[in-house]
Amino acid sequence: MAKESLTITDNRTGKTYELPIEHGTIRTADLRQIKVSPEDFGLMGYDPAFTNTASCKSRITFIDGDKGILRYRGYPIEELAEKSTYLETAYLIVKGELPDKQHLDAWVHNITIHTMVHENVKKFIDGFRYDAHPMGMLVSTIGALSTFYPDANNIFDVESRRLQTRRLIGKLPTLAAFAYRHTLGLPYVYPDNELSYTGNFLSMMFRMTEQRYKPNPVLERALEVLFILHADHEQNCSTNAIRSVASSQVDPYSAVAAAVAALYGPLHGGANEQVIRMLMEIGSVDNVHKRIKEAKAGEKRLMGFGHRVYKNYDPRAKIIKRMADEVFDATGRNPLIDIARELERIALEDEYFVSRKLYPNVDFYSGLIYQAMNIPMAMFPVMFAIPRVSGWMAQWAELVRDTEQKIARPRQIYLGEDVRQYVPIESRPKPESREDAVSAAI
Ligand code: ACO
């Protein structure tokens, strides 16, 4: 049998080292023994943006980006999207197994009783300007929850971890809907615990004067599917953020706030908003070629295209694309869909996109569905954050229980000045000669 090890020869010294390989991986800490002299710090790995570095061992989500495979705890995303509900999938992600009926009922009950938020949270949201971005409000209100639940500091107590997980999954839709209602100056709608998780969310978003909001079953189910598809995605930017921040042993509300902040960025959860802006800017099917040309010239990226991990069609995008027509039957057709389909058709035939393996990602079609549901663009990343909290909490709990983990603290390659002596202000070089160095620093 082949030996599970890597032999390295350091050509600087001629010395040879043997590093163990486990799970197709070497430990970069093993490189540290490779030195040119006893004082040498030792060899490091350089990997900006972690493109080839595993930061943890995980049992939650499996992705094969080349084949376009996504599984939660071993279950294919396609099966979960077809047969499961969001809360059942959240149970699977958090606890590792699908629940039996009794456990599912208890889980749904335990989450549903946590949908209310403290009345002070409303006051807190009231403090934001009318045009505050809902994602900014979400980052802040989730962070603020840590002040309501100081018990959340007990991160090594399993009961506390379970409670915070239920609270966060229960409260996220409420915080999200409150942020939305605030931007419209509408009264907040309290949770209706008789409704499903997604039905209640639609009620908190859209209920007006009716006694009871009746969610459209097609939209309620579509939202379940979208929530299932967004529940976890292994070590992406926001999950890396929660793991990194939580490694300081801070409470989970502060750590989730960091994850939501990461998700806010246009290259991550903000991409579906950018997709709609791009489709509106294109304006008609006739202009698609021009936009493709600009993308190929490196002037503007095709938003909703490309993925760090998927070098094949994102399996989530396939499911959403298929679902779009069902939603449009219920809501009316989103005219931007024709531009999107044409853009996809041309891009998938174009050598630039084919050779770089750029396919539509989850964000390419999700925004069109949200828009058809009357959810404004600013809420799109919020719609991503609501279901992702189950994934974040599962990843957080995995981190907290992992005895190999420590506070996250990468190394750097220092390329700055060597030691210098402090120069009194009157003796420093003239501003012109410093300008380049100073402007390069900010
Ligand atoms: N449009 C045009 N060209 C692209 C695009 C795009 N959307 N994405 C990547 N490329 C090109 C790059 O210019 C680069 O070309 P080059 O080799 O000639 O320089 C090549 O493809 C590789 O791109 P990278 O930026 O190295 O890929 P990376 O893995 O770092 O980026 C990312 C992945 C950020 C998702 C990128 O594809 C992108 O910006 N896409 C648009 C934004 C988007 O849709 N984000 C959502 C991601 S999914 C999610 O977060 C849920």
Coordinates of C-alpha atoms and ligand atoms in Angstrom, one line a residue:
M1 CA 0.0 0.0 0.0
A2 CA 1.3 3.5 -0.8
K3 CA 2.7 5.3 2.1
E4 CA 0.5 8.3 3.3
S5 CA 3.3 10.8 3.5
L6 CA 5.0 13.6 1.6
T7 CA 8.8 13.8 1.2
I8 CA 10.2 17.3 0.8
T9 CA 13.7 18.3 -0.1
D10 CA 14.7 21.8 0.9
N11 CA 17.1 22.8 -1.9
R12 CA 18.5 25.6 0.3
T13 CA 20.0 23.0 2.7
G14 CA 19.7 19.7 0.9
K15 CA 17.8 18.3 3.9
T16 CA 14.9 16.0 3.3
Y17 CA 11.7 15.8 5.5
E18 CA 8.8 13.4 5.6
L19 CA 5.4 14.9 6.5
P20 CA 2.4 12.7 7.3
I21 CA -0.6 13.0 5.0
E22 CA -4.0 12.5 6.6
H23 CA -7.3 13.0 4.7
G24 CA -5.3 14.1 1.7
T25 CA -3.9 17.0 3.8
I26 CA -0.6 17.9 5.4
R27 CA -0.5 20.0 8.5
T28 CA 1.2 23.3 7.6
A29 CA 2.5 23.4 11.2
D30 CA 4.7 20.4 10.1
L31 CA 6.5 22.7 7.7
R32 CA 7.9 24.7 10.6
Q33 CA 10.6 22.1 11.1
I34 CA 12.0 23.1 7.7
K35 CA 14.7 25.7 8.6
V36 CA 17.9 27.0 7.1
S37 CA 19.3 27.7 10.5
P38 CA 18.3 27.1 14.2
E39 CA 17.2 30.8 14.5
D40 CA 15.0 30.6 11.3
F41 CA 11.3 30.7 12.1
G42 CA 10.6 27.8 9.8
L43 CA 8.7 27.4 6.6
M44 CA 5.2 28.7 6.4
G45 CA 2.4 28.3 3.9
Y46 CA 1.2 31.4 2.0
D47 CA -2.5 31.2 1.1
P48 CA -4.3 34.5 0.9
A49 CA -8.1 33.9 1.0
F50 CA -7.5 30.3 2.0
T51 CA -8.0 29.0 -1.5
N52 CA -6.2 25.7 -0.6
T53 CA -6.1 25.6 3.2
A54 CA -8.5 23.6 5.3
S55 CA -9.2 25.6 8.5
C56 CA -11.2 22.8 10.3
K57 CA -12.5 19.3 10.2
S58 CA -16.2 19.3 9.7
R59 CA -19.0 16.8 9.4
I60 CA -21.8 19.1 8.4
T61 CA -21.8 20.0 4.7
F62 CA -20.1 18.3 1.7
I63 CA -19.5 20.1 -1.6
D64 CA -17.9 18.6 -4.7
G65 CA -17.5 21.8 -6.7
D66 CA -16.3 20.0 -9.9
K67 CA -19.3 17.7 -9.9
G68 CA -21.8 20.3 -8.6
I69 CA -22.7 18.3 -5.5
L70 CA -24.0 19.7 -2.3
R71 CA -25.1 17.5 0.7
Y72 CA -26.1 18.4 4.3
R73 CA -25.0 15.6 6.6
G74 CA -24.8 13.3 3.6
Y75 CA -28.3 14.1 2.2
P76 CA -28.3 15.5 -1.3
I77 CA -29.7 19.0 -1.5
E78 CA -32.1 18.0 -4.3
E79 CA -33.8 15.5 -2.0
L80 CA -34.1 17.9 0.9
A81 CA -35.4 20.7 -1.4
E82 CA -38.1 18.3 -2.7
K83 CA -39.1 16.5 0.5
S84 CA -38.0 18.4 3.6
T85 CA -39.1 21.6 5.4
Y86 CA -36.6 24.3 6.5
L87 CA -37.0 23.5 10.2
E88 CA -36.5 19.8 9.6
T89 CA -33.4 20.6 7.5
A90 CA -32.2 22.9 10.3
Y91 CA -32.6 20.1 12.7
L92 CA -30.5 17.8 10.4
I93 CA -27.8 20.4 10.1
V94 CA -27.6 21.3 13.8
K95 CA -28.0 17.8 15.2
G96 CA -26.6 15.6 12.5
E97 CA -29.6 13.3 11.9
L98 CA -33.1 13.6 10.5
P99 CA -35.6 13.8 13.4
D100 CA -38.4 11.3 14.1
K101 CA -41.9 12.8 14.3
Q102 CA -41.7 13.4 18.1
H103 CA -38.3 15.1 17.9
L104 CA -39.4 17.2 15.0
D105 CA -42.5 18.3 16.8
A106 CA -40.5 19.2 19.9
W107 CA -37.9 21.1 17.8
V108 CA -40.5 23.1 15.9
H109 CA -42.2 23.9 19.2
N110 CA -39.0 24.9 20.8
I111 CA -38.1 27.3 18.0
T112 CA -41.6 28.7 17.6
I113 CA -41.8 29.7 21.3
H114 CA -38.7 31.8 20.7
T115 CA -40.0 33.9 17.8
M116 CA -40.9 36.9 20.1
V117 CA -38.2 39.6 20.8
H118 CA -37.9 41.8 23.9
E119 CA -39.9 45.0 23.5
N120 CA -36.6 47.0 23.8
V121 CA -35.5 45.5 20.5
K122 CA -38.3 47.4 18.8
K123 CA -37.1 50.6 20.4
F124 CA -33.6 49.8 19.3
I125 CA -34.8 49.4 15.7
D126 CA -36.9 52.6 16.0
G127 CA -33.6 54.4 16.5
F128 CA -32.5 53.7 13.0
R129 CA -33.1 56.3 10.2
Y130 CA -36.0 55.5 8.0
D131 CA -33.7 54.6 5.1
A132 CA -31.3 52.4 7.1
H133 CA -30.3 49.3 5.2
P134 CA -32.1 46.3 6.7
M135 CA -28.8 44.3 6.7
G136 CA -27.2 47.0 8.8
M137 CA -30.1 46.8 11.2
L138 CA -29.8 43.0 11.3
V139 CA -26.1 43.1 12.1
S140 CA -26.7 45.5 15.0
T141 CA -29.8 43.9 16.5
I142 CA -28.3 40.4 16.5
G143 CA -25.2 41.9 18.1
A144 CA -27.5 43.6 20.6
L145 CA -29.2 40.3 21.6
S146 CA -26.0 39.4 23.5
T147 CA -26.9 42.2 26.0
F148 CA -30.3 40.6 26.5
Y149 CA -28.9 37.1 27.0
P150 CA -25.7 37.3 29.1
D151 CA -26.2 33.6 29.8
A152 CA -25.0 33.0 26.2
N153 CA -21.4 33.5 27.4
N154 CA -21.6 29.9 28.7
I155 CA -20.5 28.6 25.4
F156 CA -19.1 25.3 26.9
D157 CA -22.5 24.5 28.4
V158 CA -24.4 22.3 26.0
E159 CA -27.8 23.4 27.3
S160 CA -26.8 27.0 26.8
R161 CA -25.7 26.3 23.3
R162 CA -29.0 24.6 22.5
L163 CA -31.0 27.5 23.9
Q164 CA -29.1 30.1 21.9
T165 CA -29.5 28.1 18.8
R166 CA -33.2 27.9 19.2
R167 CA -33.4 31.6 20.1
L168 CA -31.4 32.6 17.0
I169 CA -33.3 30.4 14.6
G170 CA -36.6 31.6 16.2
K171 CA -35.8 35.3 16.3
L172 CA -34.1 35.9 13.0
P173 CA -37.3 36.1 10.9
T174 CA -38.8 38.5 13.5
L175 CA -35.7 40.8 13.5
A176 CA -35.6 40.7 9.7
A177 CA -39.3 41.5 9.3
F178 CA -39.1 44.3 11.9
A179 CA -36.2 45.9 10.0
Y180 CA -38.3 45.8 6.8
R181 CA -41.4 47.3 8.4
H182 CA -39.2 50.0 9.9
T183 CA -38.0 51.1 6.5
L184 CA -41.6 51.5 5.4
G185 CA -42.8 53.2 8.6
L186 CA -45.3 50.4 9.1
P187 CA -46.2 49.0 12.5
Y188 CA -44.4 45.8 13.5
V189 CA -46.3 42.6 13.1
Y190 CA -45.9 40.2 16.0
P191 CA -45.2 36.5 15.3
D192 CA -48.2 34.2 14.6
N193 CA -47.1 30.9 16.1
E194 CA -50.0 29.1 14.4
L195 CA -48.3 29.6 11.0
S196 CA -45.3 27.7 9.6
Y197 CA -41.8 29.2 9.9
T198 CA -42.0 30.7 6.4
G199 CA -45.7 31.5 6.6
N200 CA -45.1 33.4 9.8
F201 CA -42.3 35.3 8.2
L202 CA -44.5 36.3 5.3
S203 CA -47.2 37.4 7.8
M204 CA -44.7 39.6 9.7
M205 CA -43.5 41.1 6.5
F206 CA -46.8 41.7 4.7
R207 CA -49.8 41.6 7.0
M208 CA -51.8 44.8 6.9
T209 CA -55.2 45.3 8.5
E210 CA -56.5 41.7 8.1
Q211 CA -57.2 39.8 11.3
R212 CA -55.1 36.9 10.2
Y213 CA -52.6 36.7 7.4
K214 CA -53.1 33.8 5.0
P215 CA -49.8 33.0 3.3
N216 CA -50.0 31.9 -0.4
P217 CA -49.1 28.2 -0.2
V218 CA -47.0 28.4 -3.3
L219 CA -44.9 31.3 -2.0
E220 CA -44.7 29.7 1.5
R221 CA -43.3 26.5 0.0
A222 CA -41.0 28.4 -2.4
L223 CA -39.6 30.2 0.6
E224 CA -39.1 26.8 2.4
V225 CA -37.1 25.6 -0.5
L226 CA -35.0 28.8 -0.7
F227 CA -34.4 28.6 3.0
I228 CA -33.3 24.9 2.7
L229 CA -30.9 25.8 -0.2
H230 CA -29.3 28.6 1.9
A231 CA -29.1 26.7 5.2
D232 CA -25.4 25.9 5.1
H233 CA -22.5 26.0 2.6
E234 CA -19.4 24.8 4.5
Q235 CA -16.4 27.2 4.9
N236 CA -17.6 30.3 2.9
C237 CA -16.8 33.9 3.9
S238 CA -19.5 34.3 6.6
T239 CA -18.9 30.8 8.1
N240 CA -15.2 31.5 8.2
A241 CA -16.1 34.8 9.9
I242 CA -18.2 33.2 12.6
R243 CA -15.6 30.5 13.2
S244 CA -12.8 33.0 13.4
V245 CA -14.7 35.4 15.7
A246 CA -16.1 32.7 17.9
S247 CA -12.6 31.2 18.3
S248 CA -12.1 34.1 20.8
Q249 CA -14.9 32.4 22.8
V250 CA -17.2 35.4 22.5
D251 CA -20.9 34.7 22.8
P252 CA -22.8 33.4 19.7
Y253 CA -24.8 36.6 19.2
S254 CA -21.7 38.6 18.7
A255 CA -20.2 35.9 16.5
V256 CA -23.4 35.6 14.4
A257 CA -23.4 39.4 14.0
A258 CA -19.9 39.1 12.5
A259 CA -21.1 36.4 10.1
V260 CA -24.1 38.6 9.0
A261 CA -21.6 41.5 8.4
A262 CA -19.6 39.2 6.2
L263 CA -22.7 38.1 4.3
Y264 CA -23.6 41.8 3.6
G265 CA -20.7 42.2 1.1
P266 CA -21.5 42.2 -2.6
L267 CA -19.2 39.3 -3.4
H268 CA -21.2 37.1 -0.9
G269 CA -24.8 37.5 0.2
G270 CA -25.1 40.9 -1.5
A271 CA -24.7 39.3 -4.9
N272 CA -28.3 38.6 -5.7
E273 CA -29.1 42.3 -5.2
Q274 CA -26.3 43.1 -7.7
V275 CA -27.8 40.5 -10.1
I276 CA -31.1 42.4 -10.2
R277 CA -29.3 45.8 -10.6
M278 CA -27.3 44.3 -13.5
L279 CA -30.4 42.8 -15.2
M280 CA -32.2 46.2 -14.8
E281 CA -29.2 48.0 -16.2
I282 CA -29.1 45.6 -19.2
G283 CA -32.8 46.5 -19.7
S284 CA -33.6 44.2 -22.6
V285 CA -32.6 41.0 -24.2
D286 CA -30.9 42.9 -27.1
N287 CA -28.3 44.4 -24.8
V288 CA -27.1 41.1 -23.3
H289 CA -24.2 40.8 -25.8
K290 CA -22.9 44.2 -24.8
R291 CA -22.8 43.2 -21.1
I292 CA -21.1 39.9 -21.9
K293 CA -18.5 41.8 -23.8
E294 CA -17.9 44.1 -20.8
A295 CA -17.5 41.1 -18.5
K296 CA -15.0 39.5 -20.9
A297 CA -13.0 42.7 -21.1
G298 CA -12.8 42.7 -17.3
E299 CA -14.8 45.9 -17.0
K300 CA -17.7 44.5 -15.1
R301 CA -18.3 41.1 -13.6
L302 CA -21.3 39.1 -14.4
M303 CA -23.0 39.1 -11.1
G304 CA -24.4 35.8 -10.0
F305 CA -21.8 34.0 -12.1
G306 CA -18.8 32.1 -10.8
H307 CA -18.0 30.6 -7.5
R308 CA -14.9 29.8 -5.5
V309 CA -15.9 26.2 -5.1
Y310 CA -18.3 25.3 -7.8
K311 CA -16.6 24.8 -11.2
N312 CA -19.9 23.4 -12.5
Y313 CA -23.5 24.5 -12.3
D314 CA -24.4 25.4 -8.7
P315 CA -26.9 22.7 -7.8
R316 CA -28.9 25.3 -5.8
A317 CA -29.2 27.5 -8.9
K318 CA -30.7 24.6 -10.9
I319 CA -33.4 24.0 -8.3
I320 CA -34.3 27.8 -8.1
K321 CA -34.4 28.1 -11.8
R322 CA -36.9 25.3 -12.0
M323 CA -39.0 26.8 -9.2
A324 CA -39.1 30.2 -10.8
D325 CA -42.0 29.4 -13.1
E326 CA -44.2 28.0 -10.3
V327 CA -43.6 31.2 -8.3
F328 CA -44.3 33.4 -11.4
D329 CA -47.6 31.5 -11.9
A330 CA -48.6 32.7 -8.4
T331 CA -47.2 36.2 -8.5
G332 CA -47.1 37.2 -12.2
R333 CA -44.0 36.9 -14.4
N334 CA -40.8 38.9 -13.5
P335 CA -39.9 40.4 -16.9
L336 CA -36.2 40.3 -16.0
I337 CA -36.3 36.5 -16.2
D338 CA -36.0 36.7 -20.0
I339 CA -32.8 38.8 -19.8
A340 CA -31.4 36.4 -17.2
R341 CA -32.1 33.3 -19.3
E342 CA -30.6 34.9 -22.4
L343 CA -27.5 36.0 -20.4
E344 CA -27.1 32.5 -19.1
R345 CA -27.6 30.9 -22.5
I346 CA -24.9 33.1 -24.2
A347 CA -22.4 32.9 -21.3
L348 CA -22.6 29.1 -21.1
E349 CA -21.7 28.9 -24.8
D350 CA -18.9 31.5 -24.6
E351 CA -15.3 30.4 -24.4
Y352 CA -14.4 33.0 -21.7
F353 CA -17.0 31.6 -19.3
V354 CA -16.6 27.9 -20.3
S355 CA -12.8 27.9 -19.9
R356 CA -13.0 29.6 -16.5
K357 CA -15.8 27.3 -15.5
L358 CA -18.1 30.2 -14.6
Y359 CA -21.7 29.0 -14.1
P360 CA -24.7 30.6 -12.6
N361 CA -24.5 30.5 -8.8
V362 CA -27.3 30.5 -6.2
D363 CA -27.7 34.2 -6.4
F364 CA -28.4 34.3 -10.2
Y365 CA -32.1 33.4 -9.9
S366 CA -33.0 33.8 -6.2
G367 CA -33.3 37.6 -6.5
L368 CA -35.8 37.3 -9.3
I369 CA -38.0 35.1 -7.1
Y370 CA -37.7 37.4 -4.1
Q371 CA -38.6 40.4 -6.3
A372 CA -41.7 38.6 -7.7
M373 CA -42.7 38.0 -4.0
N374 CA -42.5 41.8 -3.5
I375 CA -39.4 41.6 -1.3
P376 CA -37.3 44.6 -2.0
M377 CA -33.7 44.3 -3.1
A378 CA -32.2 45.6 0.2
M379 CA -33.8 42.6 1.9
F380 CA -32.2 40.0 -0.3
P381 CA -29.1 39.5 1.8
V382 CA -31.4 39.4 4.9
M383 CA -33.3 36.6 3.2
F384 CA -30.0 34.7 2.9
A385 CA -29.1 35.4 6.6
I386 CA -32.4 34.0 8.0
P387 CA -31.9 30.4 7.0
R388 CA -28.1 30.5 7.2
V389 CA -28.2 31.0 10.9
S390 CA -28.9 27.2 11.4
G391 CA -25.7 26.5 9.4
W392 CA -23.7 29.1 11.4
M393 CA -24.9 27.7 14.7
A394 CA -24.0 24.1 13.7
Q395 CA -20.5 25.3 12.6
W396 CA -20.1 27.3 15.8
A397 CA -21.0 24.3 18.0
E398 CA -18.7 22.1 16.0
L399 CA -15.9 24.7 16.5
V400 CA -16.6 25.0 20.3
R401 CA -16.5 21.2 20.7
D402 CA -13.4 20.8 18.6
T403 CA -10.4 20.2 20.9
E404 CA -7.9 20.9 18.1
Q405 CA -9.2 24.4 17.6
K406 CA -7.6 27.5 19.1
I407 CA -8.1 31.2 18.7
A408 CA -7.8 31.9 15.0
R409 CA -4.6 33.7 14.3
P410 CA -3.0 33.6 10.9
R411 CA 0.6 34.4 10.2
Q412 CA 1.8 37.1 7.8
I413 CA 4.8 37.6 5.5
Y414 CA 6.2 40.9 6.7
L415 CA 7.4 43.0 3.7
G416 CA 7.6 46.4 5.5
E417 CA 10.5 48.5 6.6
D418 CA 13.3 47.1 8.8
V419 CA 13.9 48.8 12.1
R420 CA 14.1 52.6 11.8
Q421 CA 14.9 55.4 14.1
Y422 CA 12.2 58.0 15.1
V423 CA 12.8 61.2 13.1
P424 CA 11.7 64.5 14.7
I425 CA 9.0 66.2 12.6
E426 CA 11.2 69.1 11.5
S427 CA 13.7 66.7 10.1
R428 CA 11.3 64.5 8.0
P429 CA 11.5 64.5 4.2
K430 CA 9.5 67.0 2.2
P431 CA 5.9 66.0 1.6
E432 CA 6.4 65.4 -2.1
S433 CA 8.9 62.7 -1.6
R434 CA 6.6 61.0 1.0
E435 CA 3.4 61.2 -1.0
D436 CA 3.7 57.9 -2.9
A437 CA 4.5 55.9 0.2
V438 CA 1.7 57.5 2.2
S439 CA -1.0 57.2 -0.5
A440 CA 0.0 53.6 -1.1
A441 CA -0.7 52.9 2.6
I442 CA -4.4 53.7 2.6
Ligands
ACO1 N1 -17.8 37.7 -14.4 C1 -16.7 37.7 -15.2 N2 -15.5 37.1 -14.9 C2 -15.4 36.5 -13.8 C3 -16.5 36.4 -12.9 C4 -17.7 37.0 -13.2 N3 -18.7 36.9 -12.4 N4 -16.1 35.6 -11.8 C5 -14.8 35.3 -12.0 N5 -14.4 35.8 -13.2 C6 -13.1 35.6 -13.9 C7 -12.0 36.4 -13.2 O1 -11.9 37.7 -13.8 C8 -10.8 35.5 -13.4 O2 -10.4 35.7 -14.7 P1 -8.8 35.6 -15.1 O3 -8.3 34.3 -14.7 O4 -8.7 35.9 -16.5 O5 -8.2 36.7 -14.2 C9 -11.4 34.1 -13.2 O6 -12.7 34.2 -13.7 C10 -11.3 33.6 -11.8 O7 -11.9 34.5 -10.9 P2 -11.5 34.8 -9.4 O8 -11.9 36.1 -9.0 O9 -10.1 34.3 -9.2 O10 -12.4 33.7 -8.7 P3 -12.7 33.7 -7.2 O11 -12.9 32.2 -6.8 O12 -11.7 34.4 -6.4 O13 -14.1 34.5 -7.0 C11 -16.4 35.0 -6.9 C12 -15.3 33.9 -6.9 C13 -16.1 36.0 -5.9 C14 -17.7 34.4 -6.6 C15 -16.4 35.6 -8.4 O14 -16.7 34.6 -9.3 C16 -17.4 36.7 -8.5 O15 -17.0 37.9 -8.2 N6 -18.6 36.5 -8.9 C17 -19.6 37.6 -9.0 C18 -20.2 37.8 -7.6 C19 -21.1 36.7 -7.2 O16 -22.0 36.3 -7.9 N7 -21.0 36.3 -5.9 C20 -21.8 35.3 -5.3 C21 -21.0 34.1 -4.9 S1 -22.1 32.9 -4.3 C22 -22.4 33.3 -2.7 O17 -21.6 34.0 -2.0 C23 -23.5 32.7 -2.1

